[in-house]
Amino acid sequence: MKIADLQQRMEEMVHWLATYGADPEGGVTRLLYTSSWTEAQQALEQKMRESGLETYYDEVGNLYGRLTSANPEAGTILTGSHVDTVKCGGKYDGAFGILAGLLALRYLKETYGPPMRNIEVVSLCEEEGSRFPLTFWGSTNITGTAPVNKITQIQDAGEIPFMEAMKEAGFGLGYYRNPRREDILSFIELHIEQGAILEREKIPIGIVEQIVGQKRYTIECIGEANHAGTTPMVWRKDALRGSSQMILSIMESADRIGAPLVATVGKIEMEPNVSNVIPGKATFTLDIRHPQGDVLDAFCAEAIESCYAIARNRGLQVKVEKHMDARPVEMDESLISRVKEICRHQDLPYKLMPSGAGHDAQIMAPHHPTSLIFVPSHRGISHNPAEYTSKEDLTAGVQVLIELLYQLGYEGGEINEIQRTQYVNPNDHDSWSG
Ligand SMILES: [Zn+2]
């Protein structure tokens, strides 16, 4: 397969997979265990078989395509990403990592035959948390960290229980193998950046050093609803005014600390939300991310303290609820060096960077040496039908992946022993993804 063929095939495959769950608006919606999800997995299975791979599912619906080594006990190099999308998402998020893996395995098989270690591509069943209030369902089942107790209690917006949806799609019935994997030597995920840095700097490859830590809160500010005409300013307990001051104070300190810290208030709700009544209650969300755990902790502690101080000054009550507390996750250092070397060798400019978004790689990394590689996203747009990456950039990613899989799978490239770190499942708190 020549580079021009790879480019053309990559682009065709992105458009092909996007027909499963295609929206009238031009986006893609493939929610876990829905019919478009099932059709996409079945079509991928077919494509994997046509590419000469052995295919199988596990009990939760992760789909694998396998290139078996002459010594099947040799362990497995795994690559891939997630097949599910957000509502009206783009064609590349998740899909690119699966298709790149599929193309790379096909290329390696055609060119070099059976590998020294098993190499597999995985189409992970779920990452986004878009149908059920649960994220990383595919990868947490592989690592044995899935919150299995929780799934009996959750349902989608149409009140369909999780277990029912899973069984309806043919999984969770005991037909397939246990999802837990003990044979994985390394996990490699290719993904679009979903940010604008690589495109702005005209760099085709991003090598992720760590995935940022995230904390999410809901902050409820309680004052007193009262008449907008008869209550003098000094007597008011205006919940919105207090909340506004809290938000501004947090944003100003985020500006002071600067990149890579990001702080977002994405949702505000007010009660009674009436034009001639002083707001009695205001509730806002807070999402804070940073690649260093200590910086994140210190910033959040200070932000929350400032909310309490403002509330005290204004005679308001404040309730802070933490929903998510995901620690930053480091990618494997020796794989980072290897990918840097490959980029130099292939004359591809690269950038070492953190990932501001969550990825399956963060679930795998505490268990298996993991590499996360980015390609540029046009204008940084993602989770949107306008998501776009040029075929040249996609193919640069595939070329790096091919070489990395070759070194690890055919040459027996050295792989680190994982240092087990304290694993914190982001789903331990009621979380949502993105
Ligand atoms: Zn993704």
Coordinates of C-alpha atoms in Angstrom, one line a residue, residues 28-401:
V28 CA -23.2 11.5 13.3
T29 CA -25.1 10.1 16.3
R30 CA -24.1 6.6 17.5
L31 CA -25.3 6.2 21.0
L32 CA -24.4 3.0 23.0
Y33 CA -26.4 -0.1 22.1
T34 CA -28.7 1.8 19.7
S35 CA -29.4 0.4 16.2
S36 CA -26.9 2.7 14.5
W37 CA -24.2 1.6 17.0
T38 CA -25.0 -2.1 16.3
E39 CA -24.8 -1.5 12.6
A40 CA -21.5 0.3 12.8
Q41 CA -20.0 -2.5 14.9
Q42 CA -21.2 -5.1 12.5
A43 CA -19.9 -3.2 9.5
L44 CA -16.5 -2.8 11.2
E45 CA -16.4 -6.5 12.0
Q46 CA -17.0 -7.2 8.3
K47 CA -14.3 -4.7 7.3
M48 CA -11.9 -6.3 9.8
R49 CA -12.5 -9.8 8.4
E50 CA -12.0 -8.5 4.8
S51 CA -8.7 -7.1 6.0
G52 CA -7.6 -10.6 7.1
L53 CA -8.1 -10.1 10.8
E54 CA -9.8 -12.6 13.2
T55 CA -12.7 -10.9 14.9
Y56 CA -14.5 -11.2 18.2
Y57 CA -16.7 -9.3 20.7
D58 CA -16.6 -9.3 24.4
E59 CA -19.5 -9.3 26.8
V60 CA -20.1 -5.6 26.8
G61 CA -19.8 -5.1 23.0
N62 CA -16.1 -4.1 22.5
L63 CA -15.2 -5.4 19.1
Y64 CA -11.6 -6.7 18.3
G65 CA -9.8 -7.4 15.1
R66 CA -6.7 -9.6 15.8
L67 CA -3.5 -10.3 14.0
T68 CA -2.3 -13.5 15.7
S69 CA 1.4 -14.0 16.4
A70 CA 3.1 -17.4 15.7
N71 CA 3.4 -17.5 19.5
P72 CA -0.1 -16.5 20.7
E73 CA 1.2 -16.5 24.3
A74 CA 3.5 -13.5 23.4
G75 CA 1.0 -10.9 24.7
T76 CA -0.9 -8.3 22.8
I77 CA -0.3 -4.8 21.5
L78 CA -3.6 -3.1 21.4
T79 CA -4.6 0.0 19.4
G80 CA -8.0 1.6 18.8
S81 CA -10.6 4.1 20.2
H82 CA -14.3 4.5 20.7
V83 CA -17.1 3.9 18.2
D84 CA -19.8 5.8 20.1
T85 CA -20.4 9.5 19.5
V86 CA -22.0 12.5 21.2
K87 CA -25.4 13.6 19.8
C88 CA -24.8 15.1 16.4
G89 CA -21.1 14.7 16.7
G90 CA -18.4 14.6 14.0
K91 CA -17.0 12.0 11.7
Y92 CA -13.5 11.8 13.3
D93 CA -13.8 11.7 17.1
G94 CA -13.2 8.0 18.1
A95 CA -13.7 6.8 14.6
F96 CA -10.3 7.9 13.4
G97 CA -8.5 5.8 16.1
I98 CA -10.3 2.6 15.1
L99 CA -10.0 3.1 11.3
A100 CA -6.3 4.0 11.6
G101 CA -5.7 0.8 13.6
L102 CA -7.6 -1.2 11.0
L103 CA -5.6 0.3 8.1
A104 CA -2.3 -0.2 10.0
L105 CA -3.0 -3.8 10.8
R106 CA -4.0 -4.5 7.3
Y107 CA -0.8 -2.9 6.0
L108 CA 1.4 -4.8 8.4
K109 CA -0.2 -8.1 7.6
E110 CA 0.1 -7.6 3.8
T111 CA 3.6 -6.4 4.1
Y112 CA 5.2 -8.5 6.9
G113 CA 2.8 -11.4 7.6
P114 CA 2.3 -12.7 11.1
P115 CA 3.8 -10.6 13.9
M116 CA 6.0 -11.7 16.8
R117 CA 3.5 -10.4 19.3
N118 CA -0.3 -10.4 18.8
I119 CA -1.6 -7.0 17.5
E120 CA -5.2 -6.1 17.9
V121 CA -7.4 -3.2 16.9
V122 CA -10.3 -2.4 19.2
S123 CA -13.6 -0.6 18.5
L124 CA -14.4 0.4 22.1
C125 CA -18.2 0.3 22.8
E126 CA -18.5 3.5 24.7
E127 CA -16.5 6.5 26.0
E128 CA -18.7 9.6 25.7
G129 CA -21.4 9.1 28.3
S130 CA -24.0 10.5 25.9
R131 CA -26.8 8.0 26.3
F132 CA -26.4 6.9 29.9
P133 CA -24.8 8.8 32.8
L134 CA -21.7 6.7 32.6
T135 CA -18.4 7.2 30.8
F136 CA -15.5 4.9 29.5
W137 CA -17.7 1.8 29.6
G138 CA -15.6 0.0 27.0
S139 CA -12.1 0.7 28.4
T140 CA -13.1 0.3 32.1
N141 CA -14.4 -3.2 31.4
I142 CA -11.0 -4.1 29.8
T143 CA -9.1 -2.9 32.9
G144 CA -11.6 -4.4 35.3
T145 CA -12.5 -1.0 36.8
A146 CA -16.0 -0.6 35.4
P147 CA -18.6 0.5 38.0
V148 CA -20.7 -2.6 37.4
N149 CA -22.9 -2.0 40.5
K150 CA -24.0 1.3 39.0
I151 CA -25.4 0.0 35.8
T152 CA -28.4 -1.6 37.5
Q153 CA -29.5 1.8 38.6
I154 CA -29.1 3.9 35.5
Q155 CA -31.4 4.6 32.5
D156 CA -31.3 6.8 29.4
A157 CA -33.5 9.9 28.7
G158 CA -36.3 7.6 27.4
E159 CA -36.2 5.7 30.8
I160 CA -34.7 2.5 29.2
P161 CA -32.6 0.8 31.9
F162 CA -29.0 0.3 31.0
M163 CA -29.2 -3.5 31.4
E164 CA -32.2 -3.7 29.1
A165 CA -30.4 -1.7 26.4
M166 CA -27.3 -3.9 26.6
K167 CA -29.3 -7.1 26.3
E168 CA -31.4 -5.7 23.5
A169 CA -28.1 -5.2 21.6
G170 CA -27.2 -8.8 22.3
F171 CA -24.6 -8.2 25.1
G172 CA -24.6 -9.0 28.8
L173 CA -26.2 -12.4 28.1
G174 CA -23.2 -14.6 28.5
Y175 CA -22.6 -15.3 24.8
Y176 CA -19.2 -13.6 24.5
R177 CA -15.9 -13.6 26.4
N178 CA -15.2 -11.8 29.6
P179 CA -14.1 -8.2 28.7
R180 CA -11.2 -8.2 31.3
R181 CA -7.8 -8.5 29.6
E182 CA -4.7 -9.7 31.2
D183 CA -2.6 -10.1 28.1
I184 CA -2.2 -6.4 27.0
L185 CA 1.4 -5.3 26.8
S186 CA 0.7 -1.8 25.5
F187 CA -2.2 0.4 24.4
I188 CA -1.9 3.0 21.6
E189 CA -4.7 5.5 20.8
L190 CA -4.7 7.8 17.8
H191 CA -7.2 10.6 18.2
I192 CA -8.0 14.0 16.7
E193 CA -6.7 16.8 19.0
Q194 CA -10.2 18.5 19.4
G195 CA -8.3 21.7 20.0
A196 CA -6.6 24.2 17.7
I197 CA -3.0 24.1 18.8
L198 CA -1.5 21.7 16.2
E199 CA -3.3 23.4 13.3
R200 CA -2.2 26.9 14.5
E201 CA 1.4 25.8 14.8
K202 CA 1.2 23.8 11.6
I203 CA 2.4 20.6 13.3
P204 CA 1.0 17.3 12.1
I205 CA 1.6 15.1 15.2
G206 CA 0.9 15.8 18.9
I207 CA 2.5 13.4 21.4
V208 CA 0.5 13.6 24.6
E209 CA 2.6 13.6 27.8
Q210 CA -0.3 13.6 30.2
I211 CA -4.1 13.9 30.2
V212 CA -5.2 16.7 32.4
G213 CA -6.8 16.2 35.8
Q214 CA -10.4 17.4 36.1
K215 CA -12.7 18.5 38.9
R216 CA -16.3 19.3 38.4
Y217 CA -18.6 20.9 40.9
T218 CA -22.1 22.2 41.3
I219 CA -22.3 25.3 43.4
E220 CA -25.7 26.3 44.8
C221 CA -26.1 29.8 46.1
I222 CA -29.1 30.5 48.3
G223 CA -30.4 33.9 49.1
E224 CA -33.9 35.3 49.4
A225 CA -36.4 35.9 46.7
N226 CA -38.1 39.2 47.2
H227 CA -39.9 42.1 45.5
A228 CA -37.8 43.8 42.9
G229 CA -39.4 47.2 43.6
T230 CA -39.7 47.4 47.3
T231 CA -36.5 45.8 48.6
P232 CA -33.6 48.4 48.9
M233 CA -30.3 47.3 47.5
V234 CA -28.6 47.0 51.0
W235 CA -31.3 44.6 52.3
R236 CA -31.1 42.2 49.4
K237 CA -29.9 38.6 49.5
D238 CA -29.5 38.4 45.7
A239 CA -28.3 34.8 44.8
L240 CA -27.4 35.8 41.3
R241 CA -25.4 38.8 42.3
G242 CA -23.4 36.6 44.7
S243 CA -23.0 33.9 42.1
S244 CA -21.8 36.4 39.5
Q245 CA -19.2 37.7 41.9
M246 CA -18.0 34.1 42.6
I247 CA -17.8 33.3 38.9
L248 CA -15.8 36.5 38.2
S249 CA -13.5 35.9 41.0
I250 CA -12.8 32.3 39.8
M251 CA -12.3 33.5 36.2
E252 CA -9.9 36.3 37.3
S253 CA -7.7 33.9 39.3
A254 CA -7.8 31.5 36.3
D255 CA -6.5 34.3 34.1
R256 CA -3.8 35.1 36.7
I257 CA -2.5 31.5 36.7
G258 CA -2.9 31.2 32.9
A259 CA -2.4 28.2 30.6
P260 CA -2.7 25.3 30.8
L261 CA -5.2 25.9 33.6
V262 CA -8.8 26.2 32.3
A263 CA -11.9 27.0 34.3
T264 CA -15.4 26.9 32.8
V265 CA -18.9 27.7 34.1
G266 CA -21.1 26.1 31.5
K267 CA -24.5 26.1 33.1
I268 CA -26.4 28.5 35.4
E269 CA -29.9 28.0 36.7
M270 CA -31.9 30.5 38.6
E271 CA -35.0 30.5 40.8
P272 CA -37.6 31.8 40.4
N273 CA -36.1 33.2 37.2
V274 CA -38.7 36.0 36.9
S275 CA -38.0 39.5 35.7
N276 CA -39.4 41.4 38.7
V277 CA -38.2 39.1 41.5
I278 CA -34.8 39.2 43.2
P279 CA -33.2 35.8 42.5
G280 CA -33.6 33.5 45.6
K281 CA -31.4 30.8 44.3
A282 CA -28.7 30.4 41.6
T283 CA -26.9 27.2 40.8
F284 CA -23.8 27.0 38.5
T285 CA -21.4 24.3 37.4
L286 CA -17.7 24.6 37.6
D287 CA -15.2 22.5 35.5
I288 CA -11.5 23.0 36.2
R289 CA -8.6 21.2 34.4
H290 CA -4.8 21.2 34.7
P291 CA -2.1 18.6 33.9
Q292 CA -0.5 18.9 37.4
G293 CA -2.5 17.5 40.3
D294 CA -1.0 19.9 43.0
V295 CA -1.8 23.0 40.9
L296 CA -5.3 21.7 40.3
D297 CA -5.9 21.0 43.9
A298 CA -4.6 24.3 45.1
F299 CA -6.6 26.3 42.5
C300 CA -9.9 24.4 43.3
A301 CA -9.4 24.8 47.1
E302 CA -8.9 28.6 46.6
A303 CA -11.8 28.9 44.2
I304 CA -14.2 27.2 46.7
E305 CA -12.9 29.2 49.6
S306 CA -13.6 32.4 47.6
C307 CA -17.2 31.3 47.1
Y308 CA -17.6 30.8 50.8
A309 CA -16.1 34.2 51.6
I310 CA -18.3 36.0 49.1
A311 CA -21.4 34.2 50.4
R312 CA -20.5 35.3 54.0
N313 CA -20.2 38.9 52.9
R314 CA -23.5 38.9 51.1
G315 CA -25.5 37.0 53.7
L316 CA -26.0 34.0 51.4
Q317 CA -25.7 30.3 51.9
V318 CA -23.6 28.2 49.6
K319 CA -23.5 24.5 49.0
V320 CA -20.7 22.9 47.0
E321 CA -21.0 19.5 45.6
K322 CA -18.1 17.7 43.8
H323 CA -19.1 15.5 40.9
M324 CA -15.8 14.5 39.5
D325 CA -12.3 14.3 40.6
A326 CA -10.1 12.7 38.0
R327 CA -6.3 12.8 38.6
P328 CA -4.0 13.8 35.8
V329 CA -2.7 10.6 34.0
E330 CA 0.8 10.3 32.6
M331 CA 1.4 8.6 29.3
D332 CA 4.3 6.1 29.1
E333 CA 7.7 7.8 28.8
S334 CA 9.5 5.2 26.8
L335 CA 6.6 5.2 24.2
I336 CA 6.8 9.0 24.1
S337 CA 10.5 8.7 23.2
R338 CA 9.8 6.0 20.7
V339 CA 7.1 8.1 18.9
K340 CA 9.4 11.2 19.0
E341 CA 12.1 9.1 17.3
I342 CA 9.6 7.8 14.7
C343 CA 8.5 11.4 13.9
R344 CA 12.1 12.5 13.5
H345 CA 12.8 9.5 11.2
Q346 CA 9.7 10.2 9.1
D347 CA 10.5 14.0 9.0
L348 CA 7.2 14.8 10.7
P349 CA 7.2 17.8 13.0
Y350 CA 5.8 16.9 16.4
K351 CA 4.8 18.7 19.6
L352 CA 4.7 17.3 23.1
M353 CA 1.5 18.5 24.7
P354 CA -1.1 17.7 27.4
S355 CA -4.6 16.6 26.5
G356 CA -7.3 18.8 27.8
A357 CA -10.0 16.3 27.0
G358 CA -10.6 12.9 28.5
H359 CA -9.7 9.8 26.5
D360 CA -9.8 6.0 26.9
A361 CA -6.0 6.2 27.1
Q362 CA -6.4 7.7 30.6
I363 CA -8.3 4.5 31.7
M364 CA -5.7 2.2 30.2
A365 CA -2.5 4.1 31.3
P366 CA -2.5 3.1 34.9
H367 CA -2.7 -0.6 33.8
H368 CA -0.7 -0.8 30.6
P369 CA 2.1 1.3 29.0
T370 CA 0.0 3.7 27.0
S371 CA 0.6 6.2 24.2
L372 CA -1.9 8.9 23.0
I373 CA -1.1 10.5 19.6
F374 CA -3.0 13.5 18.2
V375 CA -3.5 14.8 14.7
P376 CA -4.8 18.4 14.1
S377 CA -8.4 19.3 14.2
H378 CA -9.4 22.0 11.8
R379 CA -10.2 25.2 13.8
G380 CA -10.2 23.0 16.9
I381 CA -13.8 22.2 16.3
S382 CA -15.1 18.9 17.8
H383 CA -18.3 17.3 19.0
N384 CA -19.8 19.0 16.0
P385 CA -20.7 18.0 12.4
A386 CA -18.0 20.5 11.2
E387 CA -15.2 18.4 12.8
Y388 CA -12.5 18.0 10.1
T389 CA -9.0 16.7 9.7
S390 CA -7.3 16.7 6.3
K391 CA -6.4 13.3 4.7
E392 CA -2.7 14.3 4.8
D393 CA -2.8 14.8 8.6
L394 CA -4.8 11.6 9.1
T395 CA -2.3 9.7 7.1
A396 CA 0.7 11.2 9.0
G397 CA -0.9 9.7 12.1
V398 CA -1.4 6.3 10.4
Q399 CA 2.2 6.2 9.3
V400 CA 3.4 6.9 12.8
L401 CA 1.1 4.2 14.1

